[in-house]
Each structure stands twice: as structure tokens, then as C-alpha cells.
């Protein structure tokens, strides 16, 4: 246990060093932490209040309303903060669904090989060929009732797993060829030991990186679904805000610009943060990139 | 030759899957959209029989028949080009496709060519000057733009070029001209309206081409034949074009063919932002109107394009790279 603990702390130190060395990675972590905090504790300070206040329509930014108000007199900052919780929740659940399906299929396909691999990869290929966003819309449009957050995440995950599954499979194939696996096989350590104690731990950094990429996919897809108004919605969410703003022709109404551009700036920042972190993880995973400096 | 047949078979099977998903999504979903369509007609004051005939006509199958019969007649309809009737526009779905496809093909093919060429030039430049300012800036730009929803950049485009500077129109395919008269005014109007959608498309997709071309060029630069060409004292220009460029571009041609196929599926956000009447715009409007035959037709044309393009890409690659043929 202590041996394992020491190895873990060594790895964490290594990860921390990589983060510290590059300002862009640091920036990525700061951005994502900022939004995480916003989603976790923000709503306690700015509770969601979606009642309309006709007297407060489109107020300019002030101390009381730092980002002004929208067409219904609701505080924009309050919507942004509560929206971050939903945006991140959908992204996180989408990431989990994507990674779970992709790992299950990628790892089993890479390890079992043979006919199973062949069939699985053909299925993956077929899914990859189906156009992603139209398929997402087709599924969303076929569901006549309102979806909860988990269902939204589920359909996004179901649509976006194939590319990740294929990448994980090729990683498994590469790891399988490494000498230490051969050594484990010579030691007759058993299949389960090789899969769970040798292959999966070595795959872990790659899985984490894929998870972060799946998060960006989750944000992207929910923006597609919500900003186009394809999913019916009851709550506040960045994509929903864009959709409402566009419905009120916010682009040609200077008073509504803050309302439209606040969620946009948040999406841009958050996606940038995720991308920066995933490229840092790629460096940790792939030391050859690290020495390139 | 054998693998071409295998690829063709897989492509056909994929299409078959797309059609099947399309069909069963209607029938299997909770709440049953087909019943909802009948309800819509009933609400308009039709009798049940009339509603049923209208729905059958729109769908190209009779919703009360047994499921497998519905499926067979749906398949037959798709194969004979009968995609049903749009409820919202009361026109055959095929006619709407015929109207929407040219707009998408026009704007996206121009965007794709620009994006592709720009990506090749910039990517190669960056591979030669690794670590330079241009390389760093463009690498960062490329990796973050792939994660940005396209309409996000589009908002800024409209805000800057259409609202603040008032240089270009913000929406629609043309304005102030008669579309039935094909003259210079019409062409100019169409081109002016296409600038912002094209610009947005190029700016959001060029990153992918840049990164692919950069890594492809880097791997070609490590090949022995490049070193050999340098050792033979060939001119840099010739090495760049005939040795490095040609080989580094190989994988990009395949991707280009695939990207052509994804054009109908990839313009959803842009066309809806700029109200550009292509496939993506109709898809969103069909969803709003709950117009299932139209949604289905639009999804099918998108899937057909992707599958066909993938097949073409495989053929193209085997022509361009003889190593694949002998595998």
C-alpha cells in the first residue's frame, strides 16, 4: 500500500510539474476551477429566480445587477451562475456516458480480438458514418416529452461514443504489444490480472484525457440542442439563454447585447479551459511531446 | 478488388441502418409521433379516416398496418425516391430537398475549398517553422476552435460586419432582387449574402485542416526520401512541392472527400444563424413544426451523402496511394 501510495504521489508531483511549467495549462486549470466553483457554490449566493419584473426590463449593468437584466427584468448574472451548474452537469454526465460505453467497447474489443473485435468495429464504423448532429436532432425530436438532464446527457453520449471507442481500442492494442505485458503473460498472471492490473492502469491517463474531450463534446452538443431550441426546456441554461436572446432579436438590440454575449463568453472560456487541460493531459500521457519544448 | 466489394457492402449496410433507425425512431418512441400527427389532423377538423389517409400519404406508409408491412412500404418508398409529403409546407419532401440542396452545396463547397487550401499552406508552413510565433498562435487557435460551436463565432461575425460596420447583410440567401431573373444584380446579392456564412465556416473549420496538415508534414519530413532528396542537392522549392507536399497531402484528400459528405450535417448551426435556406435550416424548421416526413427525408439525404463520400474517399485513397491496394 505504501509502495502504491508513493507511486501515486510521484505521479501527482509529475502532473503538477507539467501543469506549473506551462502557463497555458495553468490558465486552463484556473478557468475550469472558476466555473466549477461557480456551479457548486454560486447558486447559494444567487438563488434562481425566474419571475418576470416588467419594471426592470433591460437595465444596464449596476451594482445590484452586475450584468444588467434581460427582457423579463431578470438578473443576467444570476442566470449565468445557475446556468453553469446545468451546463457542467450535462457535460459531466455526457462525459461519463461516453467514456463508459467507449471504454467497455474499446477495451473488450482490443483485448478479445477476433470475430468480436471485427463485429464491434463494424458497428462503431457504422455509427461513425451516421451524421452526428442530425442524428442527435432526430432522436431529440422523436421524444415528445420534456427530457431531464440525465436523458439529455444520455442521448448526447450515445451519439458521440464511437470515435472515442475506436481511439481507446487502438491504445489497448498498442499497450498489449509492450514488453511488460509479455512479461506478465510469461509469468502466467492470468487474464483478469493483465486486464485490470496491467492494461487498465496504463490506459488511465488516456481515459482521463478522452473524458475531458468528451466534456467539450457535451458542451458543444448541448449548445446545439438548446440554442436551436430543439429540446424543450424549463430551466435556465447557457444554450437556452442564447436561444431566448435570438428569439428576441438580441443582435440588433444594443440593450440585449450583454444578455446574448454573457453565455457566449462563458462557453468560449470554458471550452478553452477544457482544451488546454486536455492538451496538458496529452503531454503527461505522451512524454515525447513533453521533451519537444 | 475484394475489399472494394466489402466496402461497398458495408456502405449499403450503413445506409440500411440509417433508414431503419429513421423508421423505428418514429414508431418505437414513447408517445408515438405518428399518433401525434393523426391528432394534429383531427384537431384541424378532419374525420379520423381523412386524417389517416392524409398521414399515410405524408409518410408513404399506412400507420394502422402491421409494423413489418409499414417498414417494407417505407423502404420501398425510399428506394423509389418517394420520401413522402411535408406536412408543414404541403409539398413533396423531394421538392424541398431539391430547393435546399443547391444552397448548401454552393456555400459549403466554396467554404471547404478555401478552408482546405488555407489549412494546407498554413499547416506546412508551421511544420517547417516549428516553435515560431505563427506556429504557436495558430496551434492554439486551431485546438480551441474545434471545440467552439459554430454559431458562437457567427454571432461575433454578424455583430462586427453586419451591425457595427454594416458592410454585409446578416441573413438570408439574397435580398431586393427577383430570384426568377438571373442577372448580375442577383449574382452579386447572392455572393454578398454568402460571405459571412462562408467566413464563419472557414474560420471554425480551418483549424482541423491546419493540425492534420502540420502533423502529416512533420511525419513526412522524417522520411528517408526527403533526406535523400536534400542530399542530392535538389532545390528547396522542388522538395517542398514534389516530395513533402505531395505526400503530406495524401491523407488530407481522403478527409476532404469525407468532409464533402458531411456538408449537409455540418452546417446546422451556421445556416440557422444566417437564415440560409439550406438542408440544415430546413431540418431545424422541420423539427419546430414536428414535420416528421420532412425530418426523415432530410436525415436520409444527409446520411446518403456521408456514406457515399466515405466510399469515394476509400476509392480515392487506393488510387492515390498504391500501398493501400496491395495490403
Coordinates of C-alpha atoms in Angstrom, one line a residue, chain A:
Chain A
X1 CA 0.0 0.0 0.0
X2 CA 2.8 2.4 0.9
X3 CA 4.6 1.5 -2.3
X4 CA 1.4 2.3 -4.2
X5 CA 0.9 5.5 -2.3
X6 CA 4.4 6.6 -3.0
X7 CA 3.9 5.9 -6.7
X8 CA 0.7 7.8 -6.7
X9 CA 2.2 10.9 -5.1
X10 CA 5.1 10.7 -7.5
X11 CA 2.7 10.7 -10.4
X12 CA 0.8 13.6 -8.9
X13 CA 4.0 15.5 -8.5
X14 CA 4.9 14.9 -12.1
X15 CA 1.4 16.0 -13.2
X16 CA 1.8 19.1 -11.0
X17 CA 5.2 19.9 -12.5
X18 CA 3.8 19.7 -16.1
X19 CA 1.0 22.0 -15.1
X20 CA 3.2 24.5 -13.4
X21 CA 5.7 24.7 -16.2
X22 CA 3.3 25.8 -18.9
X23 CA 1.3 29.0 -18.2
X24 CA -1.4 27.9 -20.7
X25 CA -2.1 24.7 -18.7
X26 CA -2.2 26.8 -15.5
X27 CA -4.7 29.1 -17.2
X28 CA -6.8 26.1 -18.2
X29 CA -7.0 24.8 -14.6
X30 CA -7.8 28.3 -13.3
X31 CA -10.7 28.7 -15.8
X32 CA -12.2 25.3 -15.2
X33 CA -11.8 25.7 -11.4
X34 CA -13.5 29.0 -11.6
X35 CA -16.5 27.6 -13.4
X36 CA -16.6 24.6 -11.1
X37 CA -16.8 26.9 -8.1
X38 CA -19.4 29.0 -9.8
X39 CA -21.5 25.9 -10.4
X40 CA -21.0 24.4 -6.9
X41 CA -21.4 27.4 -4.6
X42 CA -22.7 30.2 -6.9
X43 CA -26.4 29.3 -6.7
X44 CA -26.3 29.6 -2.9
X45 CA -25.5 33.3 -3.2
X46 CA -27.6 33.9 -6.3
X47 CA -30.6 31.7 -6.0
X48 CA -32.6 31.1 -9.2
X49 CA -35.5 33.4 -9.6
X50 CA -37.3 33.2 -12.9
X51 CA -40.2 35.5 -12.1
X52 CA -40.6 38.4 -14.5
X53 CA -40.1 42.0 -13.3
X54 CA -41.6 44.2 -16.1
X55 CA -40.3 47.4 -14.5
X56 CA -36.7 46.2 -14.7
X57 CA -36.5 45.3 -18.4
X58 CA -33.0 45.6 -19.9
X59 CA -31.4 47.5 -17.1
X60 CA -27.7 48.4 -17.8
X61 CA -25.1 46.9 -15.5
X62 CA -25.1 48.3 -12.0
X63 CA -24.0 47.2 -8.5
X64 CA -27.3 45.5 -7.9
X65 CA -27.2 43.8 -11.4
X66 CA -23.6 43.4 -12.4
X67 CA -24.5 42.2 -15.9
X68 CA -27.8 44.0 -16.2
X69 CA -31.2 42.4 -16.7
X70 CA -32.9 40.6 -19.6
X71 CA -36.2 41.3 -21.4
X72 CA -38.2 40.0 -18.4
X73 CA -36.2 42.0 -15.9
X74 CA -34.3 39.0 -14.6
X75 CA -30.7 39.4 -13.4
X76 CA -28.3 38.1 -16.1
X77 CA -25.5 37.2 -13.7
X78 CA -27.9 35.1 -11.7
X79 CA -28.9 33.2 -14.9
X80 CA -25.3 32.7 -15.9
X81 CA -24.4 31.3 -12.5
X82 CA -27.4 28.9 -12.3
X83 CA -26.8 28.0 -16.0
X84 CA -23.2 27.0 -15.3
X85 CA -24.5 24.3 -12.9
X86 CA -26.7 22.8 -15.6
X87 CA -24.1 23.2 -18.3
X88 CA -21.4 21.4 -16.3
X89 CA -23.8 18.7 -15.0
X90 CA -24.8 17.8 -18.6
X91 CA -21.2 17.9 -19.7
X92 CA -20.1 15.7 -16.8
X93 CA -22.8 13.1 -17.3
X94 CA -22.2 13.1 -21.0
X95 CA -18.5 12.6 -20.4
X96 CA -19.3 9.6 -18.1
X97 CA -21.8 8.0 -20.5
X98 CA -19.4 8.5 -23.5
X99 CA -16.3 7.2 -21.6
X100 CA -18.2 4.2 -20.1
X101 CA -19.6 3.0 -23.5
X102 CA -16.3 3.7 -25.3
X103 CA -14.1 2.0 -22.6
X104 CA -16.4 -1.0 -22.5
X105 CA -16.3 -1.5 -26.3
X106 CA -12.8 -0.3 -26.9
X107 CA -11.1 -2.4 -24.2
X108 CA -13.1 -5.6 -24.8
X109 CA -12.7 -5.2 -28.5
X110 CA -8.9 -4.6 -28.2
X111 CA -8.4 -7.5 -25.7
X112 CA -10.7 -10.2 -27.1
X113 CA -9.9 -9.5 -30.8
X114 CA -11.1 -12.0 -33.4
X115 CA -14.7 -12.0 -34.5
X116 CA -15.9 -10.0 -31.5
X117 CA -13.4 -7.2 -32.4
X118 CA -14.4 -7.4 -36.1
X119 CA -18.2 -7.1 -35.3
X120 CA -17.7 -4.3 -32.8
X121 CA -15.5 -2.3 -35.1
X122 CA -18.0 -2.6 -37.9
X123 CA -20.8 -1.4 -35.6
X124 CA -18.6 1.5 -34.5
X125 CA -17.8 2.4 -38.1
X126 CA -21.5 2.5 -38.9
X127 CA -22.2 4.8 -36.0
X128 CA -19.3 7.0 -37.1
X129 CA -20.7 7.3 -40.5
X130 CA -24.1 8.5 -39.3
X131 CA -24.1 12.3 -39.3
X132 CA -23.8 13.2 -35.6
X133 CA -25.8 16.4 -35.1
X134 CA -28.7 15.4 -37.4
X135 CA -28.9 12.1 -35.6
X136 CA -28.9 13.9 -32.3
X137 CA -31.7 16.1 -33.5
X138 CA -33.6 13.2 -35.0
X139 CA -33.5 11.4 -31.6
X140 CA -34.3 14.6 -29.6
X141 CA -37.2 15.4 -32.0
X142 CA -38.7 11.9 -31.7
X143 CA -39.1 12.3 -28.0
X144 CA -42.3 14.1 -27.4
X145 CA -42.0 14.9 -23.7
X146 CA -39.5 17.1 -21.9
X147 CA -36.2 15.5 -21.1
X148 CA -34.5 15.7 -17.8
X149 CA -30.8 16.5 -17.6
X150 CA -29.8 12.8 -17.4
X151 CA -31.8 11.9 -20.5
X152 CA -30.2 14.8 -22.5
X153 CA -26.8 13.6 -21.4
X154 CA -27.6 10.0 -22.3
X155 CA -28.6 10.8 -25.9
X156 CA -25.6 13.0 -26.4
X157 CA -23.3 10.2 -25.0
X158 CA -25.0 7.6 -27.2
X159 CA -24.3 9.7 -30.3
X160 CA -20.7 10.7 -29.5
X161 CA -19.1 7.5 -28.2
X162 CA -17.8 5.8 -31.4
X163 CA -14.7 8.0 -32.1
X164 CA -13.6 7.6 -28.5
X165 CA -14.2 3.8 -28.6
X166 CA -12.0 3.4 -31.7
X167 CA -9.2 5.5 -30.2
X168 CA -9.3 3.5 -26.9
X169 CA -9.2 0.3 -28.8
X170 CA -6.1 1.3 -30.7
X171 CA -4.5 2.4 -27.4
X172 CA -5.2 -1.0 -25.9
X173 CA -3.7 -2.7 -29.0
X174 CA -0.6 -0.6 -28.6
X175 CA -0.3 -1.3 -24.8
X176 CA -0.8 -5.0 -25.4
X177 CA 2.3 -5.2 -27.6
X178 CA 4.6 -3.7 -24.9
X179 CA 7.2 -5.9 -23.2
X180 CA 5.7 -5.8 -19.7
X181 CA 2.5 -7.4 -20.9
X182 CA 4.6 -10.1 -22.5
X183 CA 6.4 -10.5 -19.2
X184 CA 3.1 -10.7 -17.3
X185 CA 1.9 -13.4 -19.7
X186 CA 5.2 -15.4 -19.3
X187 CA 4.6 -15.2 -15.5
X188 CA 1.2 -16.7 -16.1
X189 CA -0.5 -13.9 -14.2
X190 CA -3.9 -14.7 -15.6
X191 CA -6.1 -12.7 -18.0
X192 CA -8.0 -10.8 -15.3
X193 CA -4.8 -9.6 -13.7
X194 CA -3.4 -8.5 -17.1
X195 CA -6.6 -6.6 -18.0
X196 CA -7.2 -4.9 -14.6
X197 CA -3.8 -4.5 -13.1
X198 CA -1.6 -4.0 -16.2
X199 CA -3.6 -2.7 -19.2
X200 CA -6.3 -0.5 -17.5
X201 CA -3.8 1.4 -15.2
X202 CA -1.7 2.2 -18.2
X203 CA -4.7 3.3 -20.1
X204 CA -5.9 5.5 -17.3
X205 CA -4.3 8.8 -18.4
X206 CA -5.6 8.3 -21.9
X207 CA -9.1 7.7 -20.5
X208 CA -8.9 10.9 -18.4
X209 CA -7.9 12.8 -21.5
X210 CA -10.7 11.3 -23.5
X211 CA -13.1 12.2 -20.7
X212 CA -12.0 15.9 -20.9
X213 CA -12.5 15.8 -24.6
X214 CA -15.9 14.2 -24.1
X215 CA -16.7 17.1 -21.8
X216 CA -16.1 19.6 -24.7
X217 CA -18.3 17.4 -26.8
X218 CA -21.0 17.5 -24.1
X219 CA -20.9 21.3 -24.0
X220 CA -20.9 21.6 -27.8
X221 CA -23.9 19.3 -28.3
X222 CA -26.0 20.8 -25.6
X223 CA -25.4 24.2 -27.1
X224 CA -26.5 22.8 -30.5
X225 CA -29.7 21.3 -28.9
X226 CA -30.6 24.2 -26.7
X227 CA -29.6 27.2 -28.8
X228 CA -31.5 25.8 -31.8
X229 CA -34.5 25.3 -29.5
X230 CA -34.8 21.6 -30.3
X231 CA -35.2 20.5 -26.7
X232 CA -38.0 21.9 -24.7
X233 CA -36.7 23.4 -21.6
X234 CA -37.9 24.6 -18.2
X235 CA -34.7 25.8 -16.6
X236 CA -32.0 28.3 -17.2
X237 CA -29.0 27.2 -19.2
X238 CA -26.4 29.0 -21.4
X239 CA -27.7 27.4 -24.6
X240 CA -31.3 28.3 -23.6
X241 CA -30.2 31.9 -22.9
X242 CA -28.8 32.1 -26.4
X243 CA -32.0 30.7 -27.9
X244 CA -34.1 33.2 -25.9
X245 CA -31.9 36.1 -26.8
X246 CA -32.0 35.2 -30.5
X247 CA -35.8 34.9 -30.3
X248 CA -35.9 38.5 -29.2
X249 CA -33.6 39.6 -32.0
X250 CA -30.9 40.5 -29.4
X251 CA -28.3 41.0 -32.1
X252 CA -30.0 44.2 -33.4
X253 CA -30.9 45.4 -29.9
X254 CA -27.9 47.0 -28.2
X255 CA -29.7 46.8 -24.8
X256 CA -29.8 43.0 -25.1
X257 CA -26.1 42.5 -26.1
X258 CA -24.9 41.7 -22.6
X259 CA -27.6 39.1 -22.2
X260 CA -26.6 37.5 -25.5
X261 CA -22.9 37.7 -25.1
X262 CA -22.6 36.7 -21.5
X263 CA -23.4 33.0 -22.1
X264 CA -21.3 33.1 -25.3
X265 CA -18.2 34.4 -23.5
X266 CA -18.7 31.7 -20.8
X267 CA -18.9 28.9 -23.4
X268 CA -15.8 30.2 -25.1
X269 CA -13.9 30.4 -21.9
X270 CA -15.0 27.0 -20.5
X271 CA -14.2 25.2 -23.8
X272 CA -10.8 26.9 -23.9
X273 CA -10.2 25.7 -20.4
X274 CA -11.1 22.1 -21.2
X275 CA -9.0 22.1 -24.4
X276 CA -6.0 23.5 -22.5
X277 CA -6.3 20.8 -19.9
X278 CA -6.7 18.0 -22.4
X279 CA -3.6 19.0 -24.2
X280 CA -1.7 19.1 -20.9
X281 CA -3.0 15.6 -20.1
X282 CA -1.8 14.5 -23.6
X283 CA 1.6 15.7 -22.6
X284 CA 1.6 13.8 -19.4
X285 CA 0.4 10.7 -21.2
X286 CA 2.8 11.1 -24.1
X287 CA 6.3 12.1 -22.8
X288 CA 7.6 12.5 -26.3
X289 CA 5.6 15.7 -26.6
X290 CA 7.0 16.9 -23.3
X291 CA 10.6 16.9 -24.5
X292 CA 9.7 18.9 -27.6
X293 CA 9.9 22.2 -25.8

